[in-house]
Every structure is written in structure tokens, then in C-alpha cells.
PDB file of C-alpha atoms in Angstrom:
ATOM      1  CA  MET A   1      35.972  27.365 -46.245  1.00  0.00           C
ATOM      2  CA  LEU A   2      34.940  27.036 -42.820  1.00  0.00           C
ATOM      3  CA  SER A   3      32.509  23.988 -41.148  1.00  0.00           C
ATOM      4  CA  PRO A   4      29.123  24.817 -42.130  1.00  0.00           C
ATOM      5  CA  LYS A   5      27.061  26.349 -39.205  1.00  0.00           C
ATOM      6  CA  VAL A   6      23.238  25.923 -38.958  1.00  0.00           C
ATOM      7  CA  GLY A   7      20.787  28.894 -39.659  1.00  0.00           C
ATOM      8  CA  VAL A   8      17.167  29.083 -39.174  1.00  0.00           C
ATOM      9  CA  GLY A   9      15.014  30.879 -41.606  1.00  0.00           C
ATOM     10  CA  VAL A  10      11.395  31.819 -40.501  1.00  0.00           C
ATOM     11  CA  PHE A  11       8.147  32.316 -42.823  1.00  0.00           C
ATOM     12  CA  VAL A  12       6.247  34.410 -40.146  1.00  0.00           C
ATOM     13  CA  LEU A  13       2.610  34.321 -41.761  1.00  0.00           C
ATOM     14  CA  ASN A  14      -0.032  37.026 -41.290  1.00  0.00           C
ATOM     15  CA  LYS A  15      -3.841  36.403 -41.582  1.00  0.00           C
ATOM     16  CA  GLU A  16      -3.815  37.368 -45.246  1.00  0.00           C
ATOM     17  CA  GLY A  17      -1.232  34.484 -45.847  1.00  0.00           C
ATOM     18  CA  LYS A  18       1.881  37.286 -46.576  1.00  0.00           C
ATOM     19  CA  PHE A  19       5.107  36.611 -44.666  1.00  0.00           C
ATOM     20  CA  VAL A  20       7.452  39.304 -43.073  1.00  0.00           C
ATOM     21  CA  LEU A  21      10.626  39.967 -45.420  1.00  0.00           C
ATOM     22  CA  GLY A  22      13.632  42.463 -44.250  1.00  0.00           C
ATOM     23  CA  LYS A  23      16.406  44.206 -46.249  1.00  0.00           C
ATOM     24  CA  ARG A  24      19.651  43.048 -44.829  1.00  0.00           C
ATOM     25  CA  LYS A  25      22.548  45.273 -43.830  1.00  0.00           C
ATOM     26  CA  GLY A  26      26.051  45.037 -41.822  1.00  0.00           C
ATOM     27  CA  SER A  27      26.655  41.199 -42.712  1.00  0.00           C
ATOM     28  CA  HIS A  28      27.060  38.517 -45.248  1.00  0.00           C
ATOM     29  CA  GLY A  29      24.115  38.666 -47.633  1.00  0.00           C
ATOM     30  CA  HIS A  30      24.122  42.959 -47.246  1.00  0.00           C
ATOM     31  CA  GLY A  31      21.477  44.601 -49.508  1.00  0.00           C
ATOM     32  CA  THR A  32      19.363  41.254 -49.814  1.00  0.00           C
ATOM     33  CA  TRP A  33      16.073  40.658 -48.463  1.00  0.00           C
ATOM     34  CA  ALA A  34      15.765  37.537 -46.261  1.00  0.00           C
ATOM     35  CA  LEU A  35      13.450  36.070 -43.755  1.00  0.00           C
ATOM     36  CA  PRO A  36      13.940  36.746 -39.957  1.00  0.00           C
ATOM     37  CA  GLY A  37      15.997  34.005 -38.623  1.00  0.00           C
ATOM     38  CA  GLY A  38      19.607  33.454 -37.209  1.00  0.00           C
ATOM     39  CA  HIS A  39      21.822  30.886 -35.741  1.00  0.00           C
ATOM     40  CA  LEU A  40      20.817  28.029 -34.054  1.00  0.00           C
ATOM     41  CA  GLU A  41      22.500  27.794 -30.613  1.00  0.00           C
ATOM     42  CA  ALA A  42      24.033  24.564 -29.337  1.00  0.00           C
ATOM     43  CA  GLY A  43      21.289  22.473 -27.694  1.00  0.00           C
ATOM     44  CA  GLU A  44      18.317  24.916 -29.121  1.00  0.00           C
ATOM     45  CA  SER A  45      15.403  23.258 -31.357  1.00  0.00           C
ATOM     46  CA  PHE A  46      14.556  24.354 -34.325  1.00  0.00           C
ATOM     47  CA  GLU A  47      11.283  25.702 -32.965  1.00  0.00           C
ATOM     48  CA  ASP A  48      12.874  27.636 -29.954  1.00  0.00           C
ATOM     49  CA  CYS A  49      15.357  29.535 -32.202  1.00  0.00           C
ATOM     50  CA  ALA A  50      12.996  30.417 -34.623  1.00  0.00           C
ATOM     51  CA  ALA A  51      10.703  31.815 -31.643  1.00  0.00           C
ATOM     52  CA  ARG A  52      13.710  33.548 -30.135  1.00  0.00           C
ATOM     53  CA  GLU A  53      14.959  35.224 -33.630  1.00  0.00           C
ATOM     54  CA  VAL A  54      11.907  36.187 -34.467  1.00  0.00           C
ATOM     55  CA  LEU A  55      10.904  37.912 -31.161  1.00  0.00           C
ATOM     56  CA  GLU A  56      14.981  39.681 -30.914  1.00  0.00           C
ATOM     57  CA  GLU A  57      14.027  41.004 -34.384  1.00  0.00           C
ATOM     58  CA  THR A  58      10.590  41.972 -35.186  1.00  0.00           C
ATOM     59  CA  ASN A  59       9.017  41.738 -31.536  1.00  0.00           C
ATOM     60  CA  LEU A  60       6.653  39.381 -33.036  1.00  0.00           C
ATOM     61  CA  LYS A  61       5.780  36.366 -30.696  1.00  0.00           C
ATOM     62  CA  ILE A  62       4.797  33.392 -32.807  1.00  0.00           C
ATOM     63  CA  LYS A  63       3.074  30.057 -32.609  1.00  0.00           C
ATOM     64  CA  ASN A  64       2.145  26.839 -34.522  1.00  0.00           C
ATOM     65  CA  ILE A  65       6.016  26.592 -35.731  1.00  0.00           C
ATOM     66  CA  ARG A  66       6.763  23.933 -38.388  1.00  0.00           C
ATOM     67  CA  PHE A  67       9.496  22.232 -40.056  1.00  0.00           C
ATOM     68  CA  LEU A  68       9.633  23.174 -44.107  1.00  0.00           C
ATOM     69  CA  THR A  69      12.694  21.771 -45.595  1.00  0.00           C
ATOM     70  CA  ALA A  70      16.290  22.551 -45.465  1.00  0.00           C
ATOM     71  CA  THR A  71      19.034  24.053 -48.116  1.00  0.00           C
ATOM     72  CA  ASN A  72      22.578  23.758 -48.522  1.00  0.00           C
ATOM     73  CA  ASP A  73      23.999  27.256 -48.798  1.00  0.00           C
ATOM     74  CA  VAL A  74      27.691  27.703 -50.053  1.00  0.00           C
ATOM     75  CA  MET A  75      28.652  31.719 -50.118  1.00  0.00           C
ATOM     76  CA  VAL A  76      31.901  31.424 -51.869  1.00  0.00           C
ATOM     77  CA  ALA A  77      32.558  35.075 -52.039  1.00  0.00           C
ATOM     78  CA  GLU A  78      32.016  35.310 -48.243  1.00  0.00           C
ATOM     79  CA  ASN A  79      33.844  32.141 -47.268  1.00  0.00           C
ATOM     80  CA  LYS A  80      30.542  30.841 -45.397  1.00  0.00           C
ATOM     81  CA  HIS A  81      28.712  27.483 -45.635  1.00  0.00           C
ATOM     82  CA  TYR A  82      25.149  27.141 -43.966  1.00  0.00           C
ATOM     83  CA  VAL A  83      22.731  24.450 -43.483  1.00  0.00           C
ATOM     84  CA  THR A  84      19.464  26.456 -43.252  1.00  0.00           C
ATOM     85  CA  ILE A  85      16.495  25.072 -41.684  1.00  0.00           C
ATOM     86  CA  TRP A  86      13.353  26.719 -42.813  1.00  0.00           C
ATOM     87  CA  VAL A  87      10.153  26.941 -40.931  1.00  0.00           C
ATOM     88  CA  ALA A  88       6.454  28.337 -40.979  1.00  0.00           C
ATOM     89  CA  CYS A  89       4.521  29.553 -38.154  1.00  0.00           C
ATOM     90  CA  GLU A  90       1.610  32.093 -37.191  1.00  0.00           C
ATOM     91  CA  MET A  91       1.543  35.236 -35.124  1.00  0.00           C
ATOM     92  CA  VAL A  92       0.398  34.883 -31.580  1.00  0.00           C
ATOM     93  CA  ASP A  93      -1.476  38.283 -32.237  1.00  0.00           C
ATOM     94  CA  ASN A  94      -2.532  38.883 -36.185  1.00  0.00           C
ATOM     95  CA  GLN A  95      -2.770  42.541 -35.235  1.00  0.00           C
ATOM     96  CA  ALA A  96       1.088  42.779 -34.482  1.00  0.00           C
ATOM     97  CA  VAL A  97       3.258  45.088 -36.562  1.00  0.00           C
ATOM     98  CA  ALA A  98       7.003  44.099 -37.269  1.00  0.00           C
ATOM     99  CA  GLU A  99       9.150  46.326 -35.648  1.00  0.00           C
ATOM    100  CA  ASN A 100      12.755  46.888 -36.486  1.00  0.00           C
ATOM    101  CA  LEU A 101      14.294  46.046 -33.289  1.00  0.00           C
ATOM    102  CA  GLU A 102      17.914  45.179 -34.916  1.00  0.00           C
ATOM    103  CA  PRO A 103      18.516  48.337 -37.406  1.00  0.00           C
ATOM    104  CA  GLU A 104      21.946  47.705 -37.550  1.00  0.00           C
ATOM    105  CA  LYS A 105      21.405  44.639 -39.043  1.00  0.00           C
ATOM    106  CA  CYS A 106      17.967  45.499 -41.126  1.00  0.00           C
ATOM    107  CA  GLU A 107      16.838  48.197 -42.867  1.00  0.00           C
ATOM    108  CA  VAL A 108      12.842  47.672 -42.928  1.00  0.00           C
ATOM    109  CA  TRP A 109      10.685  44.841 -42.687  1.00  0.00           C
ATOM    110  CA  GLU A 110       7.764  44.195 -45.461  1.00  0.00           C
ATOM    111  CA  TRP A 111       4.972  41.981 -45.560  1.00  0.00           C
ATOM    112  CA  VAL A 112       5.444  40.129 -48.827  1.00  0.00           C
ATOM    113  CA  THR A 113       3.124  37.065 -50.824  1.00  0.00           C
ATOM    114  CA  TRP A 114       4.817  33.988 -52.075  1.00  0.00           C
ATOM    115  CA  GLU A 115       4.094  34.754 -55.623  1.00  0.00           C
ATOM    116  CA  GLU A 116       6.068  38.073 -55.225  1.00  0.00           C
ATOM    117  CA  LEU A 117       9.051  35.997 -53.962  1.00  0.00           C
ATOM    118  CA  LYS A 118       9.133  33.557 -56.588  1.00  0.00           C
ATOM    119  CA  ARG A 119       8.998  36.378 -59.048  1.00  0.00           C
ATOM    120  CA  TRP A 120      11.900  37.772 -57.188  1.00  0.00           C
ATOM    121  CA  ALA A 121      13.911  34.718 -57.329  1.00  0.00           C
ATOM    122  CA  LYS A 122      13.076  34.254 -61.111  1.00  0.00           C
ATOM    123  CA  LEU A 123      14.171  37.855 -62.016  1.00  0.00           C
ATOM    124  CA  GLU A 124      17.570  37.210 -60.037  1.00  0.00           C
ATOM    125  CA  VAL A 125      18.276  34.474 -62.738  1.00  0.00           C
ATOM    126  CA  VAL A 126      16.875  36.385 -65.560  1.00  0.00           C
ATOM    127  CA  GLU A 127      16.730  39.911 -65.571  1.00  0.00           C
ATOM    128  CA  ARG A 128      18.291  41.944 -62.647  1.00  0.00           C
ATOM    129  CA  THR A 129      17.451  45.435 -64.423  1.00  0.00           C
ATOM    130  CA  ASP A 130      13.616  44.877 -63.864  1.00  0.00           C
ATOM    131  CA  PRO A 131      12.357  47.824 -61.937  1.00  0.00           C
ATOM    132  CA  GLY A 132      10.541  45.318 -59.323  1.00  0.00           C
ATOM    133  CA  TYR A 133      13.613  43.620 -59.164  1.00  0.00           C
ATOM    134  CA  ARG A 134      14.885  42.775 -55.509  1.00  0.00           C
ATOM    135  CA  ALA A 135      18.053  40.945 -54.542  1.00  0.00           C
ATOM    136  CA  LEU A 136      17.086  37.751 -52.247  1.00  0.00           C
ATOM    137  CA  PHE A 137      19.799  36.403 -50.008  1.00  0.00           C
ATOM    138  CA  LEU A 138      20.860  33.253 -51.106  1.00  0.00           C
ATOM    139  CA  PRO A 139      19.673  30.891 -48.746  1.00  0.00           C
ATOM    140  CA  LEU A 140      16.044  32.004 -49.972  1.00  0.00           C
ATOM    141  CA  LEU A 141      17.103  31.772 -53.628  1.00  0.00           C
ATOM    142  CA  ASN A 142      18.186  28.174 -52.612  1.00  0.00           C
ATOM    143  CA  ILE A 143      14.546  27.267 -51.726  1.00  0.00           C
ATOM    144  CA  VAL A 144      13.448  27.853 -55.169  1.00  0.00           C
ATOM    145  CA  ALA A 145      16.994  26.246 -56.840  1.00  0.00           C
ATOM    146  CA  GLN A 146      17.316  23.497 -54.561  1.00  0.00           C
ATOM    147  CA  ARG A 147      13.656  22.649 -53.925  1.00  0.00           C
ATOM    148  CA  PRO A 148      11.338  22.932 -57.192  1.00  0.00           C
ATOM    149  CA  ASP A 149       8.695  21.050 -55.401  1.00  0.00           C
ATOM    150  CA  PHE A 150       8.501  23.482 -53.106  1.00  0.00           C
ATOM    151  CA  LYS A 151       5.249  25.634 -53.631  1.00  0.00           C
ATOM    152  CA  GLY A 152       2.890  28.224 -52.637  1.00  0.00           C
ATOM    153  CA  ASP A 153      -0.505  26.787 -53.275  1.00  0.00           C
ATOM    154  CA  LYS A 154      -3.825  25.857 -51.849  1.00  0.00           C
ATOM    155  CA  ARG A 155      -2.898  22.408 -50.352  1.00  0.00           C
ATOM    156  CA  ALA A 156      -0.319  23.618 -47.746  1.00  0.00           C
ATOM    157  CA  GLN A 157      -0.823  21.444 -44.466  1.00  0.00           C
ATOM    158  CA  VAL A 158       1.854  23.355 -42.912  1.00  0.00           C
ATOM    159  CA  CYS A 159       0.137  25.209 -39.894  1.00  0.00           C
ATOM    160  CA  ARG A 160      -3.831  25.149 -39.034  1.00  0.00           C
ATOM    161  CA  THR A 161      -4.387  28.675 -40.425  1.00  0.00           C
ATOM    162  CA  LEU A 162      -2.175  28.119 -43.583  1.00  0.00           C
ATOM    163  CA  GLU A 163      -4.100  25.469 -44.877  1.00  0.00           C
ATOM    164  CA  GLU A 164      -6.032  27.399 -47.657  1.00  0.00           C
ATOM    165  CA  ARG A 165      -3.104  29.787 -48.482  1.00  0.00           C
ATOM    166  CA  PHE A 166       0.286  29.088 -48.379  1.00  0.00           C
ATOM    167  CA  LEU A 167       3.201  26.314 -48.484  1.00  0.00           C
ATOM    168  CA  VAL A 168       3.676  22.808 -49.206  1.00  0.00           C
ATOM    169  CA  ILE A 169       6.359  20.265 -49.902  1.00  0.00           C
ATOM    170  CA  GLU A 170       5.255  17.704 -52.203  1.00  0.00           C
ATOM    171  CA  ARG A 171       7.161  14.218 -51.408  1.00  0.00           C
ATOM    172  CA  PRO A 172       7.033  11.465 -53.768  1.00  0.00           C
ATOM    173  CA  ALA A 173       4.730   8.490 -52.709  1.00  0.00           C
ATOM    174  CA  VAL A 174       6.755   5.572 -50.694  1.00  0.00           C
ATOM    175  CA  LYS A 175       6.830   2.289 -52.515  1.00  0.00           C
ATOM    176  CA  LYS A 176       6.070  -0.889 -50.235  1.00  0.00           C
TER     177      LYS A 176
END
């Protein structure tokens, strides 16, 4: 197996608190659903990578990019290992529409809720024959599996406009 690479996955949120999810094609994870994102380039910040990848893939301009968590993603069948950095952000223009600028890599972009994502992750483990099942890209599944404290609820402090509707990472209190 090769040395781990660093990927960045981006929760691009709209004013309804939904985020954009695309169906992958032509690469590892073909046929699964994933967030916009990609490889971190040498010397690049997580925020710059997120903004670059989202613009390249969806033509959405983003702001208020915040770190959420990281996952360790070993893809045995593809002989790949990634550390995925997860960030959340807002769109600069809330009226903007996600365009499919890389049709060779993505079939379609759709806006989904955190509850839908959690349901699909549960079905991945329990019942793949459910009519509502969507295969999720391993790094996205790993948010649920590796970070059980990662929740979608009303206590979010990720981005200014997300405070009442989306993601939170609960960390245990530090004892002094």
C-alpha cells in the first residue's frame, strides 16, 4: 500500500442547511456519493484547497471555511490510504447553483440533509436493498464510523450561518 495522501472534503451549505453531494465516477469510489473536494497540494492550506476544489468541481464560490474533523480512510480494494480533512463553509452567493464542471468525475450534484446522510450510512451497514439506499464514499462513511460524536444538530458553531442548523463536534471537557 502506498503512503497516505491528504484529501479535503467540503460541506458546502446552502441557506436551508443542506449540503451538496455528488455521485462519483471514473476513479476510486466510482458509483458512490461524496462531497466536493480533492487532494491537498504541497504548501496549500486546507481552506485554499477547499475553495479551489469546490470552484473547479461545482463553480460555487465559498466563504467562512472552518475545520470540522479528520478521518483515516484505508481503501483496501483500491490499495489507497487517505487522511481526509473535513471542512464546512457557506456559499458566497446563496442563489448560486452547483454546476457539474467535471462530468468525467461526477454524474450529478444534489443538495441533501445531514439526516439523509446518516440514514444512508446506516443502510450501508444494515440494508443495502432498501429503495432509498445510496452508496456513500468510504471517507464519508468514516465520519459516522470513526467520529460518533460528530452530529447534525442545533448547537453548531461551525460557521456563522450554521449556528442554528448543522454540524457540531462535541469534545470532552479538559480536566485541569
